[in-house]
PDB file of C-alpha atoms in Angstrom:
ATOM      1  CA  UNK A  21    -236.449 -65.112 124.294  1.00 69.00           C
ATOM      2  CA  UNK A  22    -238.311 -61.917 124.080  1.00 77.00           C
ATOM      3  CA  UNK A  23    -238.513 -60.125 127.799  1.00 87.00           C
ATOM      4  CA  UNK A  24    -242.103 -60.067 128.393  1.00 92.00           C
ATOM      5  CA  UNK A  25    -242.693 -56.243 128.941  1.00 93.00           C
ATOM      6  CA  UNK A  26    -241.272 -56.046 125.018  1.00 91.00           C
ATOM      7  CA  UNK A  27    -243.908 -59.377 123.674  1.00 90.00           C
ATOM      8  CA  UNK A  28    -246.735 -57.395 125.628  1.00 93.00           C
ATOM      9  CA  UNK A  29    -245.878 -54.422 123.976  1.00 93.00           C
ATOM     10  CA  UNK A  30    -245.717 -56.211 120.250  1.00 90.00           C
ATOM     11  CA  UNK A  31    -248.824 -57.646 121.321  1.00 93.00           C
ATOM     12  CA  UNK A  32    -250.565 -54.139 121.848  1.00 92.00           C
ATOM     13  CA  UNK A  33    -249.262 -52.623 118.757  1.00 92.00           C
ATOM     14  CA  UNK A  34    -249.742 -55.471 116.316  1.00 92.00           C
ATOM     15  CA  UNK A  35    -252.068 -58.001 117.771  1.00 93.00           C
ATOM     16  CA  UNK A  36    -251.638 -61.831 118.468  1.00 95.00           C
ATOM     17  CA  UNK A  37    -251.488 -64.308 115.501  1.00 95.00           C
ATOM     18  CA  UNK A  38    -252.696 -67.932 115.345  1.00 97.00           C
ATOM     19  CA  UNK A  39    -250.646 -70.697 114.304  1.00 97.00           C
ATOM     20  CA  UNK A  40    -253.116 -73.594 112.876  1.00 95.00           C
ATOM     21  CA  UNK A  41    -252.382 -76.957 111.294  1.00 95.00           C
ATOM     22  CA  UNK A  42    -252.975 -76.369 107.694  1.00 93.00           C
ATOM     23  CA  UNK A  43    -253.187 -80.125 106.850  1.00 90.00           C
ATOM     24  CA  UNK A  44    -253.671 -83.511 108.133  1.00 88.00           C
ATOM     25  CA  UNK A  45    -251.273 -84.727 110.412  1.00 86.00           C
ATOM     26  CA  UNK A  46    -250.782 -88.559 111.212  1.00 85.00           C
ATOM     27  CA  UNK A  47    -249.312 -88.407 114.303  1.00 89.00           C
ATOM     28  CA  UNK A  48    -247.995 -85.579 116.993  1.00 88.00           C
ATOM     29  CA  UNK A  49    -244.850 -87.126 116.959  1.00 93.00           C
ATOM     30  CA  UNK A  50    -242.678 -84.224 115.070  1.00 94.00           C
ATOM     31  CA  UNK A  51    -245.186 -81.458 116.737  1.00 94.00           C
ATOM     32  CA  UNK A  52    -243.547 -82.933 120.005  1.00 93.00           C
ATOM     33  CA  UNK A  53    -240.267 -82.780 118.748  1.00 92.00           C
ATOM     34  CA  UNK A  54    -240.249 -79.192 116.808  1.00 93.00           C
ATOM     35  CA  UNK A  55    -242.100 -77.292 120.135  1.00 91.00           C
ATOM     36  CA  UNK A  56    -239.483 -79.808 122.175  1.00 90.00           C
ATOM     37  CA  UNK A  57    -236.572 -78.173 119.629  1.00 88.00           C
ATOM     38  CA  UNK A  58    -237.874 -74.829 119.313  1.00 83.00           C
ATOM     39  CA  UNK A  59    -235.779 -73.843 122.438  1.00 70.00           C
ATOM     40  CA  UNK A  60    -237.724 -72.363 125.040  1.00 75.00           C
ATOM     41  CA  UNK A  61    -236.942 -75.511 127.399  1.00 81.00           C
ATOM     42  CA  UNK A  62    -240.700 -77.436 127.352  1.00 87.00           C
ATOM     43  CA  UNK A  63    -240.636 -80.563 128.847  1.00 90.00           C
ATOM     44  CA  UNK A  64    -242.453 -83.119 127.277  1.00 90.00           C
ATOM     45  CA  UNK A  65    -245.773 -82.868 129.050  1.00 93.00           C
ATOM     46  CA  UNK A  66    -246.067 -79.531 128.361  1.00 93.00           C
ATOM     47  CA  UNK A  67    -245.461 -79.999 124.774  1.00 92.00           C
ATOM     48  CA  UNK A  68    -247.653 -82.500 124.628  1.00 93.00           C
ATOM     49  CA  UNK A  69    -250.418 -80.090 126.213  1.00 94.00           C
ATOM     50  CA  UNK A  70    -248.830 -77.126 122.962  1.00 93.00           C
ATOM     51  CA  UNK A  71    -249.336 -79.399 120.663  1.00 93.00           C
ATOM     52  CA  UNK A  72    -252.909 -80.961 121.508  1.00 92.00           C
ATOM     53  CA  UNK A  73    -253.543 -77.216 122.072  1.00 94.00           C
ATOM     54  CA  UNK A  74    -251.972 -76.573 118.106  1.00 94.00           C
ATOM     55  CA  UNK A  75    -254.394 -79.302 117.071  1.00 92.00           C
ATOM     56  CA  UNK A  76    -257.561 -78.198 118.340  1.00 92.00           C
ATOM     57  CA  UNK A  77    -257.776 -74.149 117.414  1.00 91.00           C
ATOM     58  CA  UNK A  78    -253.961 -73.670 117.032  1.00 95.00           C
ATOM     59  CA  UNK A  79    -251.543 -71.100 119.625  1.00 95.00           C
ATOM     60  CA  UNK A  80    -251.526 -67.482 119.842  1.00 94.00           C
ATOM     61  CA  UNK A  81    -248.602 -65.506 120.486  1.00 92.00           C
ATOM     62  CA  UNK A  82    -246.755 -62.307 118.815  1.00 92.00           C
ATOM     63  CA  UNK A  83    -246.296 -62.777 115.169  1.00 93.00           C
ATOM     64  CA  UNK A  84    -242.913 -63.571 115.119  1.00 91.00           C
ATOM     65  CA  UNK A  85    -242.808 -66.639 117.954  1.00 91.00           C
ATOM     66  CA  UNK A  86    -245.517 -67.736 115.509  1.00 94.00           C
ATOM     67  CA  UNK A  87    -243.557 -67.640 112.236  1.00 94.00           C
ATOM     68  CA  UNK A  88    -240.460 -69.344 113.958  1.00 92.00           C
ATOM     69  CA  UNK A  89    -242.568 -72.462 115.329  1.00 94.00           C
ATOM     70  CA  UNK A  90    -243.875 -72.601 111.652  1.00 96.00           C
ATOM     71  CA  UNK A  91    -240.266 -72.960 110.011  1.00 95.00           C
ATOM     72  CA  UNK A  92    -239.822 -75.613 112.859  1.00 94.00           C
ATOM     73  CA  UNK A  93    -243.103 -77.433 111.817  1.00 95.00           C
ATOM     74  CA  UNK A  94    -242.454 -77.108 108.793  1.00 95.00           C
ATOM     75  CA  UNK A  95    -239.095 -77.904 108.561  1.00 95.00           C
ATOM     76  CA  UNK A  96    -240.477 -81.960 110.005  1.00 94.00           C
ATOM     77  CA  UNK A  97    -243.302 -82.071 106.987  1.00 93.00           C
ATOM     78  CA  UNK A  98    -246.196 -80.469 109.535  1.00 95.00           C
ATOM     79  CA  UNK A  99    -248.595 -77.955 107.104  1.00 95.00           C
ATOM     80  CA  UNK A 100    -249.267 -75.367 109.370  1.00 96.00           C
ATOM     81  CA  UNK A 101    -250.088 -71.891 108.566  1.00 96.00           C
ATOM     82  CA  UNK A 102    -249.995 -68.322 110.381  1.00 96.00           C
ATOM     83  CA  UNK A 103    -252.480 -65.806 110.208  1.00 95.00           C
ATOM     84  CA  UNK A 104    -253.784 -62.760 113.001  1.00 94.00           C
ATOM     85  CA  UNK A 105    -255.746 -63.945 115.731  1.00 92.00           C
ATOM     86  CA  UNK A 106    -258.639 -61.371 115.570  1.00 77.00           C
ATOM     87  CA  UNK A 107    -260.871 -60.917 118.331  1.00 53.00           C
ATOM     88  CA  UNK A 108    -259.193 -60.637 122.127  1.00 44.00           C
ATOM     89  CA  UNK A 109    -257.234 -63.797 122.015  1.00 43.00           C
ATOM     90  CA  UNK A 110    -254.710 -64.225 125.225  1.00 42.00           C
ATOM     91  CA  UNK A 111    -251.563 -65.182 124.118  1.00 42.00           C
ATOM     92  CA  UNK A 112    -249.362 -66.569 126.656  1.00 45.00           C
ATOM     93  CA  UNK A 113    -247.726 -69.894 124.147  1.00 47.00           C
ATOM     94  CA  UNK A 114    -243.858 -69.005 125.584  1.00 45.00           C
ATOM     95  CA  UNK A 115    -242.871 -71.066 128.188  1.00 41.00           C
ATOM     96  CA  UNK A 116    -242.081 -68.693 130.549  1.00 40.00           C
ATOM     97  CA  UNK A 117    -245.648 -67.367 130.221  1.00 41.00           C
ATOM     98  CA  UNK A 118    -246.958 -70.739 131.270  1.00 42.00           C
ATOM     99  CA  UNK A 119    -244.321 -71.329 134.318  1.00 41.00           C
ATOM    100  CA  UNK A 120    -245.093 -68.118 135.538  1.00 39.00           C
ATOM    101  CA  UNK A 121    -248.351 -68.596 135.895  1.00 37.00           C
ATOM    102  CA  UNK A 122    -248.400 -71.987 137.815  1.00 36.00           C
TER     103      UNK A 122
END
């Protein structure tokens, strides 16, 4: 995981992207278990809460958390895409972040 003073920093110089579903998706089973693989140690209700979040205007983070949850979505058949987040988007999707803040 990227130490948070360093993703802040990527943030500032490059912006956030967004990572949307590009297609339809049946079921949020292999969202679950892609954010569940992707490593940063979600447990299953706060997957569930990143991926209802991925469904309804997609995450924000720094470009490259973004691309690696892509090959992960992609890699279980899930069309997602990546693309910059424009506007002043807060992008907290690490889990870390999200503990942090509770």
């Amino acid at each position: 995981m990227t130490p948070e003073h360093i993703r802040q920093a990527l943030l500032q110089a490059h912006g956030p992207s967004r990572l949307r579903l590009s297609g339809e998706v049946p079921s949020l089973v292999p969202v679950l278990k892609a954010l569940r693989d992707a490593g940063d140690g979600l447990s299953l209700g706060e997957a569930r809460a990143r991926a209802w979040e991925l469904a309804a205007g997609g995450l924000v983070g720094t470009l490259v958390e973004m691309e690696v949850l892509a090959v992960r979505l992609r890699a279980r058949a899930v069309p997602v895409t990546v693309e910059p987040a424009g506007g002043s988007a807060v992008a907290a999707p690490t889990a870390r972040a999200n503990r942090s803040s509770a």
